[in-house]
CSV table of C-alpha atoms in Angstrom, one decimal:
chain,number,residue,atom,x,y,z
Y,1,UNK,CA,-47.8,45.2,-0.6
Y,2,UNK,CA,-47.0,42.1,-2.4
Y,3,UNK,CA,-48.7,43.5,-5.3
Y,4,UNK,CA,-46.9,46.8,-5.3
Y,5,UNK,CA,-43.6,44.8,-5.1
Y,6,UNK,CA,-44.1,42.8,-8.2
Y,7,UNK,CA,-45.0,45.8,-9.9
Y,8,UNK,CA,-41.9,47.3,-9.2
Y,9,UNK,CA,-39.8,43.9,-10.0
Y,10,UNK,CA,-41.7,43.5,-13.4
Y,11,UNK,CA,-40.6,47.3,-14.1
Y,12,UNK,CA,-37.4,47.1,-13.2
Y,13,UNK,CA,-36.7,43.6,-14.1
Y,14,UNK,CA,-33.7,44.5,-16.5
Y,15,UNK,CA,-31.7,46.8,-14.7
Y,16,UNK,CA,-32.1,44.2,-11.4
Y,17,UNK,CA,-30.8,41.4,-13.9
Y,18,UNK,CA,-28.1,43.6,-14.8
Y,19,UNK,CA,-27.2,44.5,-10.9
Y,20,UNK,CA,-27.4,41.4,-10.2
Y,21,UNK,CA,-24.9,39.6,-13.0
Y,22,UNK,CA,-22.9,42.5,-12.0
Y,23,UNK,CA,-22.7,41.2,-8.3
Y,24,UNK,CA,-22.4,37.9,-9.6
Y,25,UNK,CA,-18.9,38.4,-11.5
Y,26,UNK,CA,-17.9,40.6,-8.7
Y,27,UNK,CA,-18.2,37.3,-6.0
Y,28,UNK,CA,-16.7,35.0,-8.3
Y,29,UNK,CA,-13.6,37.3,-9.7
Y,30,UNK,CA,-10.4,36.2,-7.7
Y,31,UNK,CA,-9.0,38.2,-5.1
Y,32,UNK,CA,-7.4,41.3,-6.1
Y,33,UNK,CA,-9.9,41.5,-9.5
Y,34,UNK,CA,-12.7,44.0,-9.8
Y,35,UNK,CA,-15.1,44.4,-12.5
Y,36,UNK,CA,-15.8,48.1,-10.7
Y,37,UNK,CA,-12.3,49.1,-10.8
Y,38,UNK,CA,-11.6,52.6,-12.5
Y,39,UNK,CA,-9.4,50.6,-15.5
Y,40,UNK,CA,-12.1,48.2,-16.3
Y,41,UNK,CA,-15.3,50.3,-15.8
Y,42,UNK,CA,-13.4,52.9,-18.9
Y,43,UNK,CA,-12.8,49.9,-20.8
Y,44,UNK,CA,-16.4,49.0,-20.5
Y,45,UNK,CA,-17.4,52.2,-21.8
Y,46,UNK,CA,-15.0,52.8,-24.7
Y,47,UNK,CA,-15.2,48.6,-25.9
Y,48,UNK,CA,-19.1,48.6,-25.9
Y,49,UNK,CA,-19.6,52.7,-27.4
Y,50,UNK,CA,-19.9,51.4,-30.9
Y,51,UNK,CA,-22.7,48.5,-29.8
Y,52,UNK,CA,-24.3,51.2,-28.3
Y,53,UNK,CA,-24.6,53.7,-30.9
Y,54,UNK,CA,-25.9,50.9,-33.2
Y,55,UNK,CA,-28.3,49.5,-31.2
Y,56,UNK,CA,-29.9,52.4,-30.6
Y,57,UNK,CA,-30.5,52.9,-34.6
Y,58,UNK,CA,-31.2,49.5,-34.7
Y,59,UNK,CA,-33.7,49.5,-32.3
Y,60,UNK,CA,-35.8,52.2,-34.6
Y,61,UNK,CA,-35.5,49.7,-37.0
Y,62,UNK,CA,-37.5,47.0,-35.2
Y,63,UNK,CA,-39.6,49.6,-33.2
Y,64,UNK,CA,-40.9,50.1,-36.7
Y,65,UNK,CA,-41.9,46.5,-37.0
Y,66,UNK,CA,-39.8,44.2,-36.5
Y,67,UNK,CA,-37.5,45.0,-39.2
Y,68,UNK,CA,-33.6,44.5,-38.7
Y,69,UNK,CA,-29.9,45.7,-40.4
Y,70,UNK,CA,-28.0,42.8,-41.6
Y,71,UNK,CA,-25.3,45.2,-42.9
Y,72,UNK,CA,-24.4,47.8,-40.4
Y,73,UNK,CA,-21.2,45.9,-39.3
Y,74,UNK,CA,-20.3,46.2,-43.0
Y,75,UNK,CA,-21.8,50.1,-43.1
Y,76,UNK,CA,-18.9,50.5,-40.4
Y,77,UNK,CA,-16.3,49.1,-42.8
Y,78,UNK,CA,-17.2,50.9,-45.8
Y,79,UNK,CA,-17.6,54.5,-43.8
Y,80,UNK,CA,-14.4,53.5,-42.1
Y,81,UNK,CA,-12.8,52.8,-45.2
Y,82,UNK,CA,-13.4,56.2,-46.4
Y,83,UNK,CA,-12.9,57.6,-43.2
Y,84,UNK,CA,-9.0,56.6,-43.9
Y,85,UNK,CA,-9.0,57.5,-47.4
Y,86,UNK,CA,-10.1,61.2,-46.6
Y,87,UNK,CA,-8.2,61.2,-43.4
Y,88,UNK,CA,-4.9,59.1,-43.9
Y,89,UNK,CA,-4.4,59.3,-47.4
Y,90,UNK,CA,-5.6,62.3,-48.9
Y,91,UNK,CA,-5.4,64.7,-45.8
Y,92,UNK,CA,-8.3,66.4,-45.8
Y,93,UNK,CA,-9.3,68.2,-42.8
Y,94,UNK,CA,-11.1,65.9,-40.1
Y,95,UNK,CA,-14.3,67.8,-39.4
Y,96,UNK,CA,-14.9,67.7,-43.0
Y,97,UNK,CA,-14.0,64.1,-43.5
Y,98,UNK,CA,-16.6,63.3,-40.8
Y,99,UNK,CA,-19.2,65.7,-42.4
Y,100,UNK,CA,-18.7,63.0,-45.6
Y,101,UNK,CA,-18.7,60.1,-43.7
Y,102,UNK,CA,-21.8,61.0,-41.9
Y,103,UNK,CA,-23.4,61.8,-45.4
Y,104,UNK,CA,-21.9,58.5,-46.8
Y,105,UNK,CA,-23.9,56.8,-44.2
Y,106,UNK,CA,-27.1,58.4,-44.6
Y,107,UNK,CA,-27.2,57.3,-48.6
Y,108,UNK,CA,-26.4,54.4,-47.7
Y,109,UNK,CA,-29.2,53.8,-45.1
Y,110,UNK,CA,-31.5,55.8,-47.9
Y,111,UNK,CA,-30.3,53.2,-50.5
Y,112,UNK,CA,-31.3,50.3,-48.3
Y,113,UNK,CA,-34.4,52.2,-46.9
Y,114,UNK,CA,-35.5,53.2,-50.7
Y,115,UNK,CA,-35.9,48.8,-51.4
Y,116,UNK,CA,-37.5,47.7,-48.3
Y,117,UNK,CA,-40.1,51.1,-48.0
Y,118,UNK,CA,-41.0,52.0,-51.2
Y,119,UNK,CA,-40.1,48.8,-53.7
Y,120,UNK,CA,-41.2,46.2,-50.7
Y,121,UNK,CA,-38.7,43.7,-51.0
Y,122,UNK,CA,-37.7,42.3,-47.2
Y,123,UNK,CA,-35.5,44.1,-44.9
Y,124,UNK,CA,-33.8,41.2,-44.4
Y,125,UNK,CA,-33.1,40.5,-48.2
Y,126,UNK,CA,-32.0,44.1,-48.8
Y,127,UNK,CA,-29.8,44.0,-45.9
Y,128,UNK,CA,-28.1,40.7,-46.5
Y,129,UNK,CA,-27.2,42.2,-49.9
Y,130,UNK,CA,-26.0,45.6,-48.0
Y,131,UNK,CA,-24.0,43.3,-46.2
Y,132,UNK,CA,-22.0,41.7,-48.9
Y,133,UNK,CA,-21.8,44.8,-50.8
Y,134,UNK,CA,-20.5,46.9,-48.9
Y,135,UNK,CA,-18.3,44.6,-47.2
Y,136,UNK,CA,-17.0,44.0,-50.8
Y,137,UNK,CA,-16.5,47.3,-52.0
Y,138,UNK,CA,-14.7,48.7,-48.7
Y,139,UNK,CA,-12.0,45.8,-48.9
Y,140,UNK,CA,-11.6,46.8,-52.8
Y,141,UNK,CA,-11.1,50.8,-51.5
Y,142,UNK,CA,-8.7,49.3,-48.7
Y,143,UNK,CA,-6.8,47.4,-51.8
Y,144,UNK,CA,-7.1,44.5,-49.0
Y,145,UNK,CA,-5.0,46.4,-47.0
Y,146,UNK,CA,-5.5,48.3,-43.3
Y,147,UNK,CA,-5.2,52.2,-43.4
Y,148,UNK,CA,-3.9,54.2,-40.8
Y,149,UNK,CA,-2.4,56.0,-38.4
Y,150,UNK,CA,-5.0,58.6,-38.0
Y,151,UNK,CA,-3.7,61.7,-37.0
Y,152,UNK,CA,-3.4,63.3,-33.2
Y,153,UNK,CA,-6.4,66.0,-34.0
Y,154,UNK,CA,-8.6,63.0,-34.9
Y,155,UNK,CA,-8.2,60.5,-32.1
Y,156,UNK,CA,-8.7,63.2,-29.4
Y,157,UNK,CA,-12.2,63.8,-30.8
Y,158,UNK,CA,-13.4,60.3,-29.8
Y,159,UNK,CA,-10.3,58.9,-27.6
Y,160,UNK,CA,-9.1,61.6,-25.0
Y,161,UNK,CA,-10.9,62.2,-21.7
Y,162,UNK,CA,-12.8,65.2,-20.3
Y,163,UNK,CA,-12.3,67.7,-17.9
Y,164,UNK,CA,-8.2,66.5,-18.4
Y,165,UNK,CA,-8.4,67.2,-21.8
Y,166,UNK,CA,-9.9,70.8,-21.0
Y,167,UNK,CA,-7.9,71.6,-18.0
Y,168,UNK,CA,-3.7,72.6,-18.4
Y,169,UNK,CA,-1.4,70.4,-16.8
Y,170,UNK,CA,-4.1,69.2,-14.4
Y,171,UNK,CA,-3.1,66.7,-11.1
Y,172,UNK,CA,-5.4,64.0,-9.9
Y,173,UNK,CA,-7.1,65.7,-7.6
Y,174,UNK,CA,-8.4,68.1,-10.4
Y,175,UNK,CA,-9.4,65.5,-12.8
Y,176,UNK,CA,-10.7,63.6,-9.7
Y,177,UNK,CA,-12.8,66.2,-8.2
Y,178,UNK,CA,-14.4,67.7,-11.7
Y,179,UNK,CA,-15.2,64.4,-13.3
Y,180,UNK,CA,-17.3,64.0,-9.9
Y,181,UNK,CA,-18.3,67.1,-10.2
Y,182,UNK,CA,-19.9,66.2,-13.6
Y,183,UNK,CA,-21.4,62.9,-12.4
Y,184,UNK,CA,-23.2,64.7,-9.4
Y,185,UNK,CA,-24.3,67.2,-11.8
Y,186,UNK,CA,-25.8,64.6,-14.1
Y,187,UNK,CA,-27.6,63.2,-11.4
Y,188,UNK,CA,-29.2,66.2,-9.9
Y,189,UNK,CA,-30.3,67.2,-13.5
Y,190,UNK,CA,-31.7,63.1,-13.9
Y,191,UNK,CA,-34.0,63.3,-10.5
Y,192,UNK,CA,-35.2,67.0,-11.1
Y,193,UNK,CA,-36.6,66.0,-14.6
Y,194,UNK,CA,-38.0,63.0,-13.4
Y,195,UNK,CA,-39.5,64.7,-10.7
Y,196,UNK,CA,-41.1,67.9,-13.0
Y,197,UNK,CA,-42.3,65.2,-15.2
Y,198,UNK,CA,-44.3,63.1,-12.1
Y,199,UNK,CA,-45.7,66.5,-10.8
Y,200,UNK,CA,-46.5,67.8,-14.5
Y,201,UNK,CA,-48.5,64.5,-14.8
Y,202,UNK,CA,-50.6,64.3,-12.0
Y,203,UNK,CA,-51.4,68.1,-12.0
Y,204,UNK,CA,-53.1,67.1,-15.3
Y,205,UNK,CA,-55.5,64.7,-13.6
Y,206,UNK,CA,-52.9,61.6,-15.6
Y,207,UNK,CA,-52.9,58.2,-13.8
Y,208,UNK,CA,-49.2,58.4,-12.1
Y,209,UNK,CA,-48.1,55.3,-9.4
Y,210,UNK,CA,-47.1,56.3,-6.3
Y,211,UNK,CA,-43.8,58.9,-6.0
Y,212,UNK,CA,-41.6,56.1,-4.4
Y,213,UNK,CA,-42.1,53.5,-7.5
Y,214,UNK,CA,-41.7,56.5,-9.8
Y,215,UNK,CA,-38.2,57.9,-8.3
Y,216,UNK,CA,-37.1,54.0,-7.8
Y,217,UNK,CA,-35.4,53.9,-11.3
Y,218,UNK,CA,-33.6,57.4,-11.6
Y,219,UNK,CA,-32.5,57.4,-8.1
Y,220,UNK,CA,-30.5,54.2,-8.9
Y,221,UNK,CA,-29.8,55.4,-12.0
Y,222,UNK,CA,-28.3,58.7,-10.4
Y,223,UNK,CA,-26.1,56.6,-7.6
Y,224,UNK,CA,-24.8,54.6,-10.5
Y,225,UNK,CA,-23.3,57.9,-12.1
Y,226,UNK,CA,-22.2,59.1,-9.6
Y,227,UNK,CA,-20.1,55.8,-8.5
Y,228,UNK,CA,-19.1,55.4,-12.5
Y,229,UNK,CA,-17.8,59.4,-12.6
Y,230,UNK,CA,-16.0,58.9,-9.2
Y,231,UNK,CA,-14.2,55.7,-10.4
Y,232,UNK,CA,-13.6,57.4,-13.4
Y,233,UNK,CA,-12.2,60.4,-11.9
Y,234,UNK,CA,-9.4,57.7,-10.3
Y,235,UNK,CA,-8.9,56.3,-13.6
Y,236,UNK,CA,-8.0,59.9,-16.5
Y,237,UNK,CA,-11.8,61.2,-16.5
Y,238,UNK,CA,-14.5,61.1,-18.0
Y,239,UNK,CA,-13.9,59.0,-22.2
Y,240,UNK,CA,-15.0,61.5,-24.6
Y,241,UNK,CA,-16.9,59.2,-26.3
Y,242,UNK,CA,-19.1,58.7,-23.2
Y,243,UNK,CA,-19.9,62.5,-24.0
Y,244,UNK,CA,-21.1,61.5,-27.6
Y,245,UNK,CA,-23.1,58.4,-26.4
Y,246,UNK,CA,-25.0,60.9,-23.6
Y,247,UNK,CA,-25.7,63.0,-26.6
Y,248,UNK,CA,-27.2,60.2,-28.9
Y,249,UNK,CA,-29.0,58.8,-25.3
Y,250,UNK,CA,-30.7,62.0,-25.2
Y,251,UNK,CA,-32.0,62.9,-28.4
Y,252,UNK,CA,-33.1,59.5,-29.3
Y,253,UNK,CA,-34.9,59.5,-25.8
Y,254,UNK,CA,-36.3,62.5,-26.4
Y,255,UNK,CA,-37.2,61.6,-30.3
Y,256,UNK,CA,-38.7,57.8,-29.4
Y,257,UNK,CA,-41.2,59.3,-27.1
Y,258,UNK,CA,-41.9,63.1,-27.1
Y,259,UNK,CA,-42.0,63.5,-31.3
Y,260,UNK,CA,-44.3,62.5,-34.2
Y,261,UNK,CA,-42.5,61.0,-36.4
Y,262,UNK,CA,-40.6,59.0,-33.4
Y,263,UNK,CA,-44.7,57.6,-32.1
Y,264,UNK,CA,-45.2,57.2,-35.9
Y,265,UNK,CA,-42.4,54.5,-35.6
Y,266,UNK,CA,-44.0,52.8,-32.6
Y,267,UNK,CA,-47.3,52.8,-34.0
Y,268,UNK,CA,-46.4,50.8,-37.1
Y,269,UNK,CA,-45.3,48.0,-35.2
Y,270,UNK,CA,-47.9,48.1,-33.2
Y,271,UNK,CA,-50.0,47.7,-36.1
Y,272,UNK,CA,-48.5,49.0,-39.8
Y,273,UNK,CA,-52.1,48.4,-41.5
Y,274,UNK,CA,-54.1,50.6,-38.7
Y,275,UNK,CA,-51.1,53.2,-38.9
Y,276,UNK,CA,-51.5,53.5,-42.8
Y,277,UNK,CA,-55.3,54.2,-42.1
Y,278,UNK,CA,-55.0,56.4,-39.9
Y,279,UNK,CA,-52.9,58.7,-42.0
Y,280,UNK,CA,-49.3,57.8,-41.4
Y,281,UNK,CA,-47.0,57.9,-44.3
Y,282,UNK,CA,-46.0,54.3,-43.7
Y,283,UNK,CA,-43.7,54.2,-46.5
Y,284,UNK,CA,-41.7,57.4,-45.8
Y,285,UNK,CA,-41.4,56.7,-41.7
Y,286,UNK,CA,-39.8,53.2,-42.4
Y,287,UNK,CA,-37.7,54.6,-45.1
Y,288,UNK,CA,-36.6,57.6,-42.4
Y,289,UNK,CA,-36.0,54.4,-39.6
Y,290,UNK,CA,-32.8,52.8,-42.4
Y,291,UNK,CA,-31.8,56.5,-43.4
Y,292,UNK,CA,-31.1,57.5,-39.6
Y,293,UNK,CA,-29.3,53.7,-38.8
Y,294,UNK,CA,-27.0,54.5,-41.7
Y,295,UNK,CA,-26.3,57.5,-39.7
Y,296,UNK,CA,-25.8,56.0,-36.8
Y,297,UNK,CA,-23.8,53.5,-38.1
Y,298,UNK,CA,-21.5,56.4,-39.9
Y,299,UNK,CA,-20.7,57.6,-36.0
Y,300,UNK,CA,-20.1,53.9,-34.7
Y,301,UNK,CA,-17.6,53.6,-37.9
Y,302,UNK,CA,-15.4,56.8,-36.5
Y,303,UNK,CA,-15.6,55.7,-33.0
Y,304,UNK,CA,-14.3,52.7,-34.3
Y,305,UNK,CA,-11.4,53.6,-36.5
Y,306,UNK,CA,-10.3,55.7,-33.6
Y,307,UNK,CA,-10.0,53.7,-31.4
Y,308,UNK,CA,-8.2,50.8,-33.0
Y,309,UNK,CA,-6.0,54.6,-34.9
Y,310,UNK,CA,-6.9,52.5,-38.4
Y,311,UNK,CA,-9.3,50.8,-40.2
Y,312,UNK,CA,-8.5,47.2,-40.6
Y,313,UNK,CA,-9.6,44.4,-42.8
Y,314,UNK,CA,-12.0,43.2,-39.9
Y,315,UNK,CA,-13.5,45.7,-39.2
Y,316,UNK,CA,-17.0,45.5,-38.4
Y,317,UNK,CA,-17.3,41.6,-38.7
Y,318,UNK,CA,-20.5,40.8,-36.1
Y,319,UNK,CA,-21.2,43.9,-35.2
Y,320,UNK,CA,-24.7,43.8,-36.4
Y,321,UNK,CA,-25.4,40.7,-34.3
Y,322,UNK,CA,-24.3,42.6,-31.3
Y,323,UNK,CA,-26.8,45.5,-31.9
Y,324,UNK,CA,-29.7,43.6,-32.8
Y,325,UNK,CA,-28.6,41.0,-29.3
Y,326,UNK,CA,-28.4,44.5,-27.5
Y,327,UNK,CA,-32.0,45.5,-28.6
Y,328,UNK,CA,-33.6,42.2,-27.5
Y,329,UNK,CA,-31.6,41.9,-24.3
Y,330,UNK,CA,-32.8,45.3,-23.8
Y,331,UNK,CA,-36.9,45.3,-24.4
Y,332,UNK,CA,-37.3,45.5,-27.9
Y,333,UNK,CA,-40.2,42.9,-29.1
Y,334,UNK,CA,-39.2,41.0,-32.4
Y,335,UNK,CA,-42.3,42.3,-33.8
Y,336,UNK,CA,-42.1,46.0,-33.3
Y,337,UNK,CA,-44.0,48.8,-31.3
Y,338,UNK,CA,-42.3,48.1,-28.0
Y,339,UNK,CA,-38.6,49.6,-27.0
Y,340,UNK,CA,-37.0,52.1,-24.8
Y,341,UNK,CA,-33.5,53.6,-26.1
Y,342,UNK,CA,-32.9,53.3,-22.0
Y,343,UNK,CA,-33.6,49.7,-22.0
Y,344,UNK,CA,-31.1,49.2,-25.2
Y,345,UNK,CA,-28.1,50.9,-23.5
Y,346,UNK,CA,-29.3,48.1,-20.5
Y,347,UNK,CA,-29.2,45.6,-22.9
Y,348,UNK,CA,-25.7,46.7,-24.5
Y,349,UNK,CA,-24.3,47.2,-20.9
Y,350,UNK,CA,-25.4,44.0,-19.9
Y,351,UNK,CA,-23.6,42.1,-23.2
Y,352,UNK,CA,-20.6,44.0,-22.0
Y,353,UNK,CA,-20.7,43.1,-18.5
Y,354,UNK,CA,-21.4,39.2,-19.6
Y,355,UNK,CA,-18.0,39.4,-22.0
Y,356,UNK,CA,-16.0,41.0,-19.7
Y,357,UNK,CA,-16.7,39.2,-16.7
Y,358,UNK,CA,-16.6,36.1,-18.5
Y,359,UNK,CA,-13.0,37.0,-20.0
Y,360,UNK,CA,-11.8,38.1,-16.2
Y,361,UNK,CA,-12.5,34.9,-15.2
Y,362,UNK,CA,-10.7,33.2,-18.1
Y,363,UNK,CA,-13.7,31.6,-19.8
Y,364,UNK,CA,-12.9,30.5,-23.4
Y,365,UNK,CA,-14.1,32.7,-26.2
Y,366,UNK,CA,-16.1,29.8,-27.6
Y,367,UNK,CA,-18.5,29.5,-24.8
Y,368,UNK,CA,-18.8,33.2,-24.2
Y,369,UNK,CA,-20.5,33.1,-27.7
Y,370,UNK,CA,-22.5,30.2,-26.3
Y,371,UNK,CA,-23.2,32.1,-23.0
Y,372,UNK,CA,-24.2,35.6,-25.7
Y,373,UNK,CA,-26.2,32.9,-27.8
Y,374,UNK,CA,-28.3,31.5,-25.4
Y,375,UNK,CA,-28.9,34.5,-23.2
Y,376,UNK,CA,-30.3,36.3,-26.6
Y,377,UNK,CA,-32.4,33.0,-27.4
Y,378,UNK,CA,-33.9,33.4,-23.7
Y,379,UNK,CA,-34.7,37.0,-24.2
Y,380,UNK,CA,-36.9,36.8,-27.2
Y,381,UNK,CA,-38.3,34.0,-25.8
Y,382,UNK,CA,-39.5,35.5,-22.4
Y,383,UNK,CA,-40.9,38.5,-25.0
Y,384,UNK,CA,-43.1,35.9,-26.8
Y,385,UNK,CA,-44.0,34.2,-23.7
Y,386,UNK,CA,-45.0,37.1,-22.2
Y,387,UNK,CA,-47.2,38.3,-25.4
Y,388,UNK,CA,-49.1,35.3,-25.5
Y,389,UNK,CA,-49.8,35.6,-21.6
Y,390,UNK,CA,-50.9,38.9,-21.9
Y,391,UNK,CA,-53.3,38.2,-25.0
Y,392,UNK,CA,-54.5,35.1,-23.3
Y,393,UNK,CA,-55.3,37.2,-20.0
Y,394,UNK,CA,-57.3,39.6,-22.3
């Protein structure tokens, strides 16, 4: 029994840390404060969306050895900045401003990916340069100046909320009752997959734990859906832009463990030299892992300069250490071959819920970075720790 229980603890140990700061902030808030109210649950969707989104290209990036994206914050800028141009001042249509933003990204990925793959000059060289480059040449396109308003059209796509946005002149009790709707339909769909999965397994004769430990994780996960989409139905709905980041969830789920190309990435951290001889195109999966962050960066740029309706001077600055702290936080080894795109979304969730908490209860902003600092430095020290206890057990 005590032996199952750690099992389950050492599985889960993330999303119990998570709970648990949650509860935490929740004790110490004053009376009358709640980090579960509807208002600041939305706000800790739509202020973490972009750390999200990048994380999770990030994390393919240090899947795939260890390998890291000094320049996505200023990817953000420069896609933003064009994202205005096209937008603001030229006024060209929006879906075909964010078809060129998205393929702005991608060079720009295939650029950095092009050095580090194929040349073999360190990510972390290339991307520093990415970083003041870019960063450059979007302040020269912004003339050092912000760009905006976007128009109506635009913001809606990433800033209005769902079903109100669907339904006509809809009361509370509508937009109450569908959001719920939506989370308990989420949740059904969550358990039912889990469970065809389990029994799909163990018909095949697969080593499988028992049910209980295996429906532990997404029958939390399901009760936390449906609590976020009921507060969220008190609050205006469901934020569109937690519609895109359930897309991106599941196809980079999806892609990370149930295609080639996304085991290819694993298996070169594991071990890049045993991948190459086994007949992996080394070369051209790392250079795929920088062309698809550049993507994902392009989406974190229009989430961005919709939310804030321009693209400002600032944009982007940190952003990058946010995503690479989310991937850490979250599971992702600092040498590669280990990471869930569930456990990244933890981790960004979990950054977050440390900021906001911390800034409910009035902590100053300099030792929130100290708080983000050290919890990072503890992180990848528990994952090296824990590396060198498993290889000295073996």
């Amino acid at each position: 029994m005590a032996k199952h229980f750690r099992s389950i603890t050492e599985k889960y140990a993330l999303l119990l840390v998570l709970l648990f700061t949650m509860l935490v902030f929740q004790i110490l808030l004053p009376d009358g404060v709640s980090l579960f109210s509807p208002h600041n649950l939305n706000n800790l969707i739509v202020q973490n969306s972009f750390v999200v989104i990048l994380a999770i290209g990030m994390m393919m990036c240090i899947a795939s050895g260890g390998h890291i994206d000094l320049a996505v914050g200023s990817i953000v800028i420069f896609v933003g900045a064009f994202a205005g141009i096209f937008i603001v001042n030229m006024g060209i249509n929006p879906y075909l401003a964010i078809l060129l933003c998205l393929g702005i990204g991608i060079l720009i990925g295939s650029w950095q990916g092009f050095w580090i793959a194929y040349i073999g000059i360190p990510s972390f060289i290339v991307t520093l340069s990415g970083m003041l480059t870019f960063r450059g040449l979007a302040l020269w396109l912004m003339g050092g100046r912000n760009i905006g308003p976007f128009p109506v059209e635009y913001r809606n796509l990433f800033n209005s909320f769902l079903p109100a946005h669907w339904l006509n002149n809809p009361n509370d009790d509508t937009v109450f009752i569908s959001t719920l709707l939506i989370g308990i339909a989420i949740s059904v769909v969550l358990i039912a997959m889990k469970l065809v999965s389990y029994f799909r397994r163990k018909s095949k004769g697969y080593e499988v734990e028992n049910i209980f430990s295996e429906m532990l994780y997404p029958v939390i996960i399901s009760a936390a859906v449906i609590f976020l989409f009921h507060q969220l139905g008190r609050h205006n709905g469901m934020p569109a832009v937690l519609l895109l980041l359930g897309v991106i969830f599941v196809a980079y789920s999806y892609f990370s463990q149930n295609t080639v190309l996304g085991r290819h990435l694993y298996a070169m951290g594991g071990n890049a030299k045993a991948a190459r001889l086994s007949g992996i195109n080394t070369k051209r999966t790392l250079f795929f892992a920088y062309a698809n962050n550049g993507l994902l960066a392009s989406v974190a740029a229009l989430v961005v300069v919709a939310r804030f309706n321009s693209v400002n001077t600032t944009a982007g600055e940190g952003f990058e250490l946010q995503a690479i702290a989310a991937c850490f936080i979250g599971g992702a080894s600092a040498y590669g071959g280990t990471g869930k795109v569930s456990g990244v979304v933890i981790g960004a969730i979990f950054m977050g819920v440390l900021n906001m908490g911390m800034s409910l209860l009035g902590v100053d902003m300099n030792l929130q970075r100290v708080t983000t600092g050290l919890v990072l430095l503890v992180a990848v020290a528990f994952d090296i720790i824990s590396k060198k206890r498993r290889a000295g057990a073996a």
